[in-house]
Amino acid sequence: DTAVSQTPKYLVTQMGNDKSIKCEQNLGHDTMYWYKQDSKKFLKIMFSYNNKELIINETVPNRFSPKSPDKAHLNLHINSLELGDSAVYFCASSPIDRQETQYFGPGTRLLVL
Amino acid sequence: QQQVKQSPQSLIVQKGGISIINCAYENTAFDYFPWYQQFPGKGPALLIAIRPDVSEKKEGRFTISFNKSAKQFSLHIMDSQPGDSATYFCAASRSGGFKTIFGAGTRLFVKA
């Protein structure tokens, strides 16, 4: 029983391509997030969604577009990939009454060549 | 105001020793301070957390010490084991804020 799952696990692509990462949680949580972890392990929030609505966009370039078709899913589409987008992307979720407690997925390792 | 500063960047401890990781925050609106543990190739997982109304919280070998006036908190791992080798992140958030600020992480290596 995977609580927060992401696909794909690895993504290797050329600069300029468009790619998507999918995230699903089966915890019944209302809030979902995308984080970016760079090569130095620094973990930074990108987006927060609550009940399918965008709550926080941490000055992420417009090339990144999250989409939440329902409360259990939060996908991330990236246009015109750049070398600097290479990182590990984590999806997370939290319950509405304990938003501060986050449950992370296994991560998607993106490498842009 | 939004930063959480974490030190040291890396830590090597002998098996059975005490590992200590420190964090400092600036925003007094933060009211939840978790620690996350991340193993290589995995996502971070909540280890232990504290709210400002207590000065210490202990769960097994893991203890958080919290100093509200100094705006500092620390993680102590007693009787450190090789299996504790991981990256540890402190974090801070505000209830209902939908946003958690993470420290830069500490890579802990416990020597057998």
Coordinates of C-alpha atoms in Angstrom, one line a residue:
Chain A
D1 CA 0.0 0.0 0.0
T2 CA 1.9 3.0 -1.3
A3 CA 0.7 6.2 0.5
V4 CA 2.1 8.7 -1.9
S5 CA 3.3 7.5 -5.3
Q6 CA 5.0 9.2 -8.2
T7 CA 5.7 8.2 -11.8
P8 CA 8.1 8.0 -13.3
K9 CA 10.9 7.3 -10.9
Y10 CA 13.6 8.4 -13.3
L11 CA 13.3 10.9 -16.2
V12 CA 16.1 11.6 -18.6
T13 CA 15.4 14.1 -21.4
Q14 CA 16.8 16.7 -23.7
M15 CA 16.8 20.4 -23.2
G16 CA 13.7 22.0 -24.7
N17 CA 11.5 19.0 -24.3
D18 CA 8.2 19.0 -22.3
K19 CA 7.6 16.4 -19.6
S20 CA 5.1 15.5 -16.9
I21 CA 5.4 13.9 -13.5
K22 CA 2.4 12.3 -11.9
C23 CA 1.5 12.0 -8.2
E24 CA -1.2 10.1 -6.4
Q25 CA -2.0 9.8 -2.7
N26 CA -4.3 7.2 -1.1
L27 CA -4.3 8.8 2.3
G28 CA -7.4 10.8 1.9
H29 CA -5.5 14.1 2.4
D30 CA -6.8 17.4 1.2
T31 CA -3.5 19.2 0.7
M32 CA -0.8 18.3 -1.8
Y33 CA 2.6 19.8 -2.6
W34 CA 5.5 19.8 -5.0
Y35 CA 9.0 20.2 -3.8
K36 CA 12.3 20.5 -5.6
Q37 CA 15.5 19.0 -4.1
D38 CA 18.7 20.2 -5.8
S39 CA 22.0 18.5 -6.0
K40 CA 23.0 19.9 -2.6
K41 CA 19.9 18.3 -1.0
F42 CA 18.3 21.6 -0.5
L43 CA 14.5 21.1 -0.3
K44 CA 12.3 23.9 -1.5
I45 CA 8.6 24.1 -1.8
M46 CA 7.2 24.9 -5.3
F47 CA 3.4 24.6 -5.0
S48 CA 0.7 23.9 -2.5
Y49 CA -2.7 22.8 -3.4
N50 CA -5.7 22.4 -1.1
N51 CA -8.8 20.6 -2.3
K52 CA -7.7 21.0 -5.9
E53 CA -7.1 24.8 -5.6
L54 CA -3.7 26.4 -5.9
I55 CA -2.7 28.0 -2.5
I56 CA 1.0 28.7 -2.9
N57 CA 3.2 29.3 -5.9
E58 CA 6.7 30.0 -4.7
T59 CA 7.8 32.2 -7.7
V60 CA 8.2 29.1 -9.9
P61 CA 8.8 29.9 -13.6
N62 CA 5.7 29.7 -15.8
R63 CA 7.2 26.7 -17.5
F64 CA 6.0 24.7 -14.5
S65 CA 2.3 24.1 -14.4
P66 CA 0.7 21.9 -11.8
K67 CA -2.7 20.3 -12.3
S68 CA -4.9 18.7 -9.8
P69 CA -7.8 16.8 -11.4
D70 CA -9.0 15.6 -8.0
K71 CA -7.9 15.7 -4.4
A72 CA -5.9 12.5 -4.7
H73 CA -3.8 13.6 -7.7
L74 CA -1.4 16.5 -8.3
N75 CA 0.6 16.3 -11.6
L76 CA 3.4 18.6 -12.6
H77 CA 4.0 19.5 -16.3
I78 CA 7.2 21.2 -17.3
N79 CA 7.6 23.0 -20.6
S80 CA 10.8 23.8 -22.4
L81 CA 13.1 22.0 -20.0
E82 CA 16.4 23.6 -19.0
L83 CA 19.6 22.2 -17.6
G84 CA 18.9 23.9 -14.3
D85 CA 15.6 21.9 -14.0
S86 CA 17.7 18.8 -13.2
A87 CA 16.8 17.8 -9.7
V88 CA 14.7 15.4 -7.7
Y89 CA 11.0 16.4 -7.5
F90 CA 9.0 15.2 -4.5
C91 CA 5.3 15.2 -4.2
A92 CA 3.8 15.3 -0.7
S93 CA 0.5 15.4 1.0
S94 CA -0.9 16.4 4.4
P95 CA -4.3 16.1 6.2
I96 CA -6.4 19.2 6.5
D97 CA -6.3 19.1 10.3
R98 CA -2.5 18.7 10.4
Q99 CA -1.3 20.5 7.3
E100 CA 2.1 20.9 8.9
T101 CA 2.8 17.1 8.8
Q102 CA 3.8 16.1 5.4
Y103 CA 4.0 12.6 3.8
F104 CA 6.5 12.5 0.9
G105 CA 6.5 10.4 -2.2
P106 CA 9.7 8.5 -3.3
G107 CA 10.7 11.3 -5.7
T108 CA 11.3 11.6 -9.4
R109 CA 14.9 12.1 -10.5
L110 CA 14.9 14.4 -13.5
L111 CA 18.0 14.8 -15.6
V112 CA 18.0 17.3 -18.4
L113 CA 20.8 16.8 -21.0
Chain B
Q1 CA 12.2 36.1 8.0
Q2 CA 11.4 32.8 6.3
Q3 CA 14.8 31.1 6.8
V4 CA 15.6 28.1 8.9
K5 CA 19.4 27.8 9.4
Q6 CA 20.7 24.3 10.1
S7 CA 24.1 23.1 11.3
P8 CA 26.4 21.3 10.9
Q9 CA 26.3 20.4 7.2
S10 CA 27.7 17.0 7.9
L11 CA 28.4 15.0 11.0
I12 CA 30.4 11.8 11.7
V13 CA 29.7 10.0 15.0
Q14 CA 30.9 6.8 16.4
K15 CA 28.4 4.0 17.1
G16 CA 26.9 4.5 20.5
G17 CA 27.6 8.2 20.5
I18 CA 25.3 11.2 20.6
S19 CA 24.5 13.0 17.4
I20 CA 23.4 16.7 17.8
I21 CA 22.0 18.8 15.0
N22 CA 21.0 22.4 15.5
C23 CA 18.5 24.8 13.9
A24 CA 17.6 28.4 14.2
Y25 CA 14.6 30.2 12.9
E26 CA 13.6 33.9 12.5
N27 CA 9.8 34.0 12.0
T28 CA 8.1 34.0 15.4
A29 CA 4.8 33.1 13.7
F30 CA 6.1 29.5 13.2
D31 CA 4.4 27.1 15.6
Y32 CA 5.4 23.7 14.4
F33 CA 9.0 22.4 14.2
P34 CA 9.4 18.9 12.7
W35 CA 12.5 16.9 11.9
Y36 CA 12.6 14.7 8.8
Q37 CA 14.9 11.8 8.0
Q38 CA 15.8 11.0 4.5
F39 CA 17.7 7.9 3.3
P40 CA 19.4 7.8 -0.1
G41 CA 17.0 7.4 -2.9
K42 CA 13.9 7.9 -0.7
G43 CA 11.6 10.8 0.2
P44 CA 11.9 12.6 3.6
A45 CA 9.9 11.0 6.4
L46 CA 8.7 12.7 9.5
L47 CA 10.8 11.6 12.5
I48 CA 9.7 13.8 15.4
A49 CA 8.1 17.2 15.9
I50 CA 7.5 19.8 18.6
R51 CA 5.3 22.8 19.3
P52 CA 6.6 25.9 21.1
D53 CA 4.6 25.2 24.3
V54 CA 7.0 22.5 25.4
S55 CA 10.8 22.7 25.8
E56 CA 11.6 19.0 25.1
K57 CA 10.0 16.0 23.4
K58 CA 11.5 12.5 23.4
E59 CA 10.6 9.5 21.3
G60 CA 12.8 6.6 21.8
R61 CA 16.4 7.6 21.1
F62 CA 15.4 10.8 19.5
T63 CA 14.9 14.1 21.5
I64 CA 14.0 17.6 20.3
S65 CA 15.1 20.4 22.6
F66 CA 13.4 23.7 22.0
N67 CA 14.4 27.2 23.1
K68 CA 11.7 29.7 22.3
S69 CA 13.5 32.8 23.5
A70 CA 16.6 32.0 21.5
K71 CA 14.5 30.8 18.5
Q72 CA 16.5 27.6 18.3
F73 CA 15.8 23.9 18.4
S74 CA 18.0 20.8 18.2
L75 CA 17.8 17.1 17.5
H76 CA 19.7 14.7 19.7
I77 CA 20.1 11.1 18.7
M78 CA 21.2 9.0 21.6
D79 CA 23.1 5.7 21.2
S80 CA 23.6 6.5 17.5
Q81 CA 23.5 3.4 15.2
P82 CA 24.8 2.9 11.7
G83 CA 21.2 2.6 10.6
D84 CA 20.7 6.2 11.6
S85 CA 23.1 7.3 8.8
A86 CA 20.9 9.6 6.7
T87 CA 20.2 13.2 5.9
Y88 CA 18.3 15.0 8.6
F89 CA 16.2 18.2 7.9
C90 CA 14.8 20.5 10.4
A91 CA 11.8 22.5 9.3
A92 CA 9.3 25.1 10.5
S93 CA 5.8 26.0 9.6
R94 CA 2.8 27.9 10.8
S95 CA -0.5 26.1 11.4
G96 CA -2.8 26.6 8.5
G97 CA -0.1 28.2 6.4
F98 CA 0.3 25.5 3.8
K99 CA 4.0 26.1 3.7
T100 CA 6.9 24.4 5.4
I101 CA 10.4 25.9 5.3
F102 CA 13.2 23.4 5.5
G103 CA 16.8 23.7 6.7
A104 CA 19.6 22.9 4.4
G105 CA 20.0 19.4 5.8
T106 CA 22.7 17.5 7.8
R107 CA 24.3 14.4 6.5
L108 CA 24.9 12.1 9.4
F109 CA 27.3 9.1 9.2
V110 CA 27.5 6.8 12.1
K111 CA 30.7 4.7 12.1
A112 CA 30.4 1.1 13.2

